[in-house]
Coordinates of C-alpha atoms in Angstrom, one line a residue:
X1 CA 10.9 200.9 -171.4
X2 CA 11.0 204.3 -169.0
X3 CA 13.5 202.7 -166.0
X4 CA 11.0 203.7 -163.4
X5 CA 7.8 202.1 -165.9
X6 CA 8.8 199.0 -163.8
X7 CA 7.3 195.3 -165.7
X8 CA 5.7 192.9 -163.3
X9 CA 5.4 189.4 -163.3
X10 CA 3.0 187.5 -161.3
X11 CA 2.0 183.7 -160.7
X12 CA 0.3 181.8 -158.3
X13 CA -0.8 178.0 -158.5
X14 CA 0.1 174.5 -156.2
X15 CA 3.3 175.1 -156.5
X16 CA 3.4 178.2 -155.2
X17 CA 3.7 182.1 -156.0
X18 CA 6.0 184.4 -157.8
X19 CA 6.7 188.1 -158.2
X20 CA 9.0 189.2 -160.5
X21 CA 10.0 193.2 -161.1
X22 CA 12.3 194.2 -164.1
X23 CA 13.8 197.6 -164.2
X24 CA 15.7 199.4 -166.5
X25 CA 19.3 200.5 -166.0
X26 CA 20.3 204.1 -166.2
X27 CA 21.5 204.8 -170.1
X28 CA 25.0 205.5 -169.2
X29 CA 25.4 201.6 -167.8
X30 CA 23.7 199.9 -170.8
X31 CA 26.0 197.5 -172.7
X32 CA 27.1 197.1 -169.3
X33 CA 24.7 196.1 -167.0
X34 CA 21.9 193.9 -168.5
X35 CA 19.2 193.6 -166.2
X36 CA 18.0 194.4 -162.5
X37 CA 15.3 191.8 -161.4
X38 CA 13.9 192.1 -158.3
X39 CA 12.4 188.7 -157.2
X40 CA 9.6 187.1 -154.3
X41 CA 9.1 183.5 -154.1
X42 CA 7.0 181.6 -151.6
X43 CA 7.5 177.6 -152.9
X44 CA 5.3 176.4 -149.6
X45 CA 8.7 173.9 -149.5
X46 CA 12.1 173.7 -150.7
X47 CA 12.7 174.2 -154.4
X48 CA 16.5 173.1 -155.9
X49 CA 17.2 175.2 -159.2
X50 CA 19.3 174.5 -162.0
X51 CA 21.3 177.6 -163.0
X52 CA 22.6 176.6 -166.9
X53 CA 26.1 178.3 -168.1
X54 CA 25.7 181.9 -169.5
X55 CA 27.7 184.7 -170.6
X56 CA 26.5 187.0 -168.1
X57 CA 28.2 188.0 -164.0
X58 CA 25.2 187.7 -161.6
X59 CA 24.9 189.8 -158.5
X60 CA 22.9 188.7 -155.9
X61 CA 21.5 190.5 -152.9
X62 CA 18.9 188.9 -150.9
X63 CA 16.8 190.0 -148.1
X64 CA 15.5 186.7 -147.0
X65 CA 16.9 183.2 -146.3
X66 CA 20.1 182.3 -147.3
X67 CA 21.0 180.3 -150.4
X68 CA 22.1 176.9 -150.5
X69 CA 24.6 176.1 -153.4
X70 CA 24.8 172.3 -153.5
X71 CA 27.0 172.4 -156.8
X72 CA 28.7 174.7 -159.0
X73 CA 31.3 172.4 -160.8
X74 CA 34.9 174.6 -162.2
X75 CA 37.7 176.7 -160.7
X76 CA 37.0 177.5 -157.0
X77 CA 33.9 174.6 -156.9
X78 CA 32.4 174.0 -153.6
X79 CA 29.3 174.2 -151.8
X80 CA 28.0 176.8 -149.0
X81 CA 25.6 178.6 -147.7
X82 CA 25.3 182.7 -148.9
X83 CA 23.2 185.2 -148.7
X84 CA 24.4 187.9 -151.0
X85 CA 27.3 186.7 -153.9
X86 CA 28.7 187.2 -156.9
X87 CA 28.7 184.3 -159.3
X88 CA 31.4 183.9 -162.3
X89 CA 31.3 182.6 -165.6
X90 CA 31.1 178.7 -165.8
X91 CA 30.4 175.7 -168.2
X92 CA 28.4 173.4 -166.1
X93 CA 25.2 173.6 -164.2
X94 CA 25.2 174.9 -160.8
X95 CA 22.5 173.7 -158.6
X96 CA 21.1 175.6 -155.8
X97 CA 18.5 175.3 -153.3
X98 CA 16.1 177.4 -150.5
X99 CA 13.4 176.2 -147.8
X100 CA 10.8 178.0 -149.9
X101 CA 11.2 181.4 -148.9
X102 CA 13.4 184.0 -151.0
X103 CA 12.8 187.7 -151.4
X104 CA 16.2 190.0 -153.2
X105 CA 17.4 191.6 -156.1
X106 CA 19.5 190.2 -159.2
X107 CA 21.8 192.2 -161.3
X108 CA 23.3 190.3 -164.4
X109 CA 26.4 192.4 -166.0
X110 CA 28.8 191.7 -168.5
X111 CA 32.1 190.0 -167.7
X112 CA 33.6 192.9 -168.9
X113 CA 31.3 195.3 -166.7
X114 CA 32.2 192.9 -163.6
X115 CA 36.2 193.5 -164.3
X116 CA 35.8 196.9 -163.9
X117 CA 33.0 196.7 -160.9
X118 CA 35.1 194.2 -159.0
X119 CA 38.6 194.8 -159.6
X120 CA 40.2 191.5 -159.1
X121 CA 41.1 188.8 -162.4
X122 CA 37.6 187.0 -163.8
X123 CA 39.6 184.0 -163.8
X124 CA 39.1 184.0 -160.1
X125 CA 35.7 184.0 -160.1
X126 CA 34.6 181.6 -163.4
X127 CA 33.2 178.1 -161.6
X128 CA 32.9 180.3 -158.5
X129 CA 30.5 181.6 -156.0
X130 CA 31.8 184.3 -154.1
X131 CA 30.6 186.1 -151.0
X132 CA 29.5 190.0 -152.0
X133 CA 31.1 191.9 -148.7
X134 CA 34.1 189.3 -148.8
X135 CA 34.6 190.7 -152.3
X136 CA 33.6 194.5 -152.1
X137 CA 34.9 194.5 -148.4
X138 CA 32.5 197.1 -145.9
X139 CA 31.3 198.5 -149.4
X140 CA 29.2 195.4 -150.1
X141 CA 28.0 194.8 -146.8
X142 CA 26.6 198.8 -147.1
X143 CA 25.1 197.9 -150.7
X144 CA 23.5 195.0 -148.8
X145 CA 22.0 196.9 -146.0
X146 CA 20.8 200.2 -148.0
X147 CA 19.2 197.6 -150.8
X148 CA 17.7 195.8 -148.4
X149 CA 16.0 198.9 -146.6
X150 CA 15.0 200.6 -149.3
X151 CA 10.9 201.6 -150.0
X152 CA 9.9 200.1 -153.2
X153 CA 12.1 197.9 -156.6
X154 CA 12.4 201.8 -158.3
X155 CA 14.3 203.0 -155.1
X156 CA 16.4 200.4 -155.1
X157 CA 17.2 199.7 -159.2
X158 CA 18.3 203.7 -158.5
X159 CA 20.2 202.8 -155.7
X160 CA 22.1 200.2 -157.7
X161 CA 22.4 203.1 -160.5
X162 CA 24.5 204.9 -158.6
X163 CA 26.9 202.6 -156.7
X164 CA 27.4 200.6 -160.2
X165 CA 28.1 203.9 -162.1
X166 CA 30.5 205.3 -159.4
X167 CA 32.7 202.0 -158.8
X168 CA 33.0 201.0 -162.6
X169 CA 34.3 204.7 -163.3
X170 CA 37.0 203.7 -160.9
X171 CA 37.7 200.3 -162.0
X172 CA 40.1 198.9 -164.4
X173 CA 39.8 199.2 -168.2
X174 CA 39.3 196.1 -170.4
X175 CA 41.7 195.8 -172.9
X176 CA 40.4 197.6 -176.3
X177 CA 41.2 194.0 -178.2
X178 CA 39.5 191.9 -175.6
X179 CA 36.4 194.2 -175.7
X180 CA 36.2 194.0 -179.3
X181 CA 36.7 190.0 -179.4
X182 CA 34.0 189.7 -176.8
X183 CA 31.5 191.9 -178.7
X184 CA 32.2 190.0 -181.9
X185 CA 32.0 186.7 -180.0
X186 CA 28.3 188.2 -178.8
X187 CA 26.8 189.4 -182.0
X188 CA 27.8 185.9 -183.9
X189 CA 26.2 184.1 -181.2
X190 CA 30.0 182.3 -180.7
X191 CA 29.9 181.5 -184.2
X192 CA 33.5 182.6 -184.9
X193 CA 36.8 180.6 -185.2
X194 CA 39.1 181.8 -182.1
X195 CA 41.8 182.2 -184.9
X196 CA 39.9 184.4 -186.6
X197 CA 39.6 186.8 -183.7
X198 CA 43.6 186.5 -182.6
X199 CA 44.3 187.7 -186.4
X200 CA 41.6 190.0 -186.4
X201 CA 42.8 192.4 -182.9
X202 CA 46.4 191.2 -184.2
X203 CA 47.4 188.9 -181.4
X204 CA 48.4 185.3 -180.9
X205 CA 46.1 182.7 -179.9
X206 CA 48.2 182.1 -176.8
X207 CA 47.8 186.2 -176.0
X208 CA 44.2 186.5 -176.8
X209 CA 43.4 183.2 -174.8
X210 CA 45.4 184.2 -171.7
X211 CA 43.9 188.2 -171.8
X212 CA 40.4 186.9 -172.1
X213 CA 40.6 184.2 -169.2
X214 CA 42.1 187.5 -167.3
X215 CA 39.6 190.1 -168.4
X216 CA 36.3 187.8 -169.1
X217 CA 36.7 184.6 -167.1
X218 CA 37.0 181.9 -169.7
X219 CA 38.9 181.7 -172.9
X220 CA 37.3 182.4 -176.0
X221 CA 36.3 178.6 -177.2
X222 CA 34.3 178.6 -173.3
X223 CA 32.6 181.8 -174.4
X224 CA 31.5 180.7 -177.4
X225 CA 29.9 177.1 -176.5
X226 CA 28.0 178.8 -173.7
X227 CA 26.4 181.8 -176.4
X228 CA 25.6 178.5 -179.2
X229 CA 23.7 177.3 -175.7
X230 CA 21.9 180.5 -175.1
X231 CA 21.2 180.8 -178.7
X232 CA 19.7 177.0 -178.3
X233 CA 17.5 178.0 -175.7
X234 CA 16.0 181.1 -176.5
X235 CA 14.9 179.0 -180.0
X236 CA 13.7 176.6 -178.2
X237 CA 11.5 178.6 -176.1
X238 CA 10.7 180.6 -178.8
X239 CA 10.5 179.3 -182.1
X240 CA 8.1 175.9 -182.2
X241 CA 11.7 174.9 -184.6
X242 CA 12.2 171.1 -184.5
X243 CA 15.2 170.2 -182.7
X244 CA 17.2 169.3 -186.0
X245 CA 16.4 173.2 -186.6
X246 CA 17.5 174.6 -183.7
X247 CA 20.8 172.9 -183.9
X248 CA 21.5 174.2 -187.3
X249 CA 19.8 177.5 -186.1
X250 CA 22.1 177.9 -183.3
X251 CA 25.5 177.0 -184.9
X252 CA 25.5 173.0 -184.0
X253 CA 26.7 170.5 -187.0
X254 CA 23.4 168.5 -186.2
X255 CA 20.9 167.2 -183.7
X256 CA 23.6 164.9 -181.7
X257 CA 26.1 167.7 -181.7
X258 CA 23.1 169.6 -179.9
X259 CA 22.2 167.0 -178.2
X260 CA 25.9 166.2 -176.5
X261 CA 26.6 170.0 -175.8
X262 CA 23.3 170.2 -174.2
X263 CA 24.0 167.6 -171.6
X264 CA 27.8 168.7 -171.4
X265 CA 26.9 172.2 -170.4
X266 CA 23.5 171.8 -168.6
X267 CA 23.5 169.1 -167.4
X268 CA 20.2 167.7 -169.2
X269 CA 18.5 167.1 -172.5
X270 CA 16.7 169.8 -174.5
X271 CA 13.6 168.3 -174.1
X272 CA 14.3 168.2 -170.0
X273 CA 15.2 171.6 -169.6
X274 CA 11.7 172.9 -171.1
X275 CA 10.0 170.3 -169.1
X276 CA 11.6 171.3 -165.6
X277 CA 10.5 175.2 -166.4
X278 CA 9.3 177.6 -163.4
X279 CA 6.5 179.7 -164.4
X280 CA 7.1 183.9 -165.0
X281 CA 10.7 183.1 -166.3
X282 CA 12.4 182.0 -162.9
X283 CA 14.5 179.4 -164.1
X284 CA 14.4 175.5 -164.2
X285 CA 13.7 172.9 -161.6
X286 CA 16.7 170.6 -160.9

C-alpha cells in the first residue's frame, strides 16, 4: 500500500459511528513502527474498552476528550485521566473508558523501536500508562499540538514520519542479542524455549532475562505467552478452526491450556472476546 493511498474504514448503526484511517509508515521505519491509525468515534454514550496484552508500544495522541484508564493491572498500575500517552508492554487487560466522543491518532511500535524513541528502561513503562509530554518533555507537548493542527490523516502520518525518524536516529541502540531473541521470539509466534535463545546469542538465562526486561519490557517467557495469545486471536477471527484447533494452532497443549491463558491474560473467555467485538476492527467491549 502507497503511504499516502490511505485505507478507510467506516460504520454506522445504534451503537454509533466509526472512522478509521490506516497509513503507511515511511520505508526506512518499517520493522520499526507497525501502524499509524488515525481514529473518530461518536458512541452517542460512554463506551469502556478492553485493551488485551500485545507485543506492540502504543502511542496515543488525541484531539478530543480525554481518556479514562479505570485499570491497567502490572508495574506502575493505577488509574487516571490522559489525553495523550504512551502505554507499555503488559500481561493483563487494561480497561479504559470515554463519554462517547474520541477523535486522535495511534501509533503501535516495536518495544525495541520505543527504546530507542523514548530513551528511558521499557521496564519502566510495562503495566504502565504514561503521560506523552511528561515523557518526551516540551517535545511531546509540540508533537501533540502540530498533530493535532494538521489538515488531513496523510499530513499528519508524514508528520509522525519525520519526528519518529529523527528521535530513533538519536536514541539508544538495542542490544544485537536482544534484537535477535526478540525477532526469533516474533517469527515462532513465542514458540521457543527461553533456554534455547540464552544458548543461542550465548548468554545466560539470568543475562538474557535481565537485558530483555531492560530493552523490551518483559522477560522473554512474558513475551512469548502474549504472541501464543495474538496468534490465538488472529485464528480465531480468522480461521472458522474449532477451539481444540486453535489451541494446538497457536502453540497451547490443548483446549483448557487455551482456555486458562485466555482468561489469565485477557481477562475473558475466547468465546467472550469475539462476542464483545466493536465493528471496523476497534477493539472489544469490556
Amino acid at each position: 500500500m502507497d503511504r499516502f493511498a490511505l485505507m478507510v474504514r467506516r460504520h454506522r448503526s445504534a451503537r454509533g459511528s466509526w472512522e478509521v484511517v490506516d497509513g503507511q509508515p515511511h520505508r526506512v521505519l518499517w520493522g520499526r513502527v507497525l501502524r499509524y491509525t488515525g481514529y473518530g468515534e461518536d458512541t452517542r454514550a460512554p463506551l469502556r474498552r478492553r485493551h488485551l496484552p500485545s507485543a506492540e508500544v502504543t502511542l496515543i495522541v488525541s484531539f478530543d476528550e480525554p481518556l479514562q484508564l479505570v485499570e491497567m493491572p502490572g508495574a506502575g498500575a493505577g488509574g487516571g485521566t490522559f489525553r495523550s500517552f504512551v502505554a507499555g508492554l503488559h500481561t493483563r487487560p487494561a480497561i479504559t473508558e470515554h463519554a462517547g466522543h474520541q477523535h486522535g491518532i495511534g501509533v503501535g511500535l516495536t518495544p525495541l523501536a520505543a527504546y530507542a524513541l523514548f530513551a528511558v528502561p521499557m521496564r519502566l513503562l510495562a503495566g504502565a500508562v504514561v503521560d506523552l509530554p511528561g515523557l518526551l518533555g516540551r517535545a511531546g507537548s509540540e508533537l501533540e499540538l502540530a498533530l493535532a493542527e494538521a489538515h488531513g490523516w496523510a499530513e499528519r502520518f508524514a508528520l509522525l514520519d519525520r519526528a519518529l525518524i529523527s528521535r530513533m536516529d538519536e536514541g539508544p541502540v538495542p542490544a544485537p542479542e536482544v534484537t535477535w531473541a526478540w525477532r526469533r521470539l516474533c517469527s515462532t509466534a513465542g514458540q521457543v524455549a527461553v533456554g534455547e535463545l540464552a544458548e543461542q546469542v550465548g548468554w545466560s538465562h539470568r543475562h538474557l532475562v535481565a537485558r530483555f526486561r531492560e530493552q523490551i519490557g518483559l522477560a522473554p517467557k512474558s513475551i512469548a505467552r502474549v504472541l501464543r495469545l495474538q496468534r490465538s486471536l488472529v485464528l480465531l477471527e480468522r480461521s472458522g478452526d474449532s477451539l481444540a484447533e486453535v489451541a494446538l494452532a497457536a502453540g497451547f497443549c490443548d483446549q483448557a491450556h487455551l482456555n486458562r491463558e485466555f482468561r489469565a491474560l485477557a481477562g475473558c473467555t475466547p468465546t467472550q472476546w469475539l462476542a464483545a467485538r466493536l465493528p471496523v476492527g476497534v477493539g472489544v467491549a469490556a
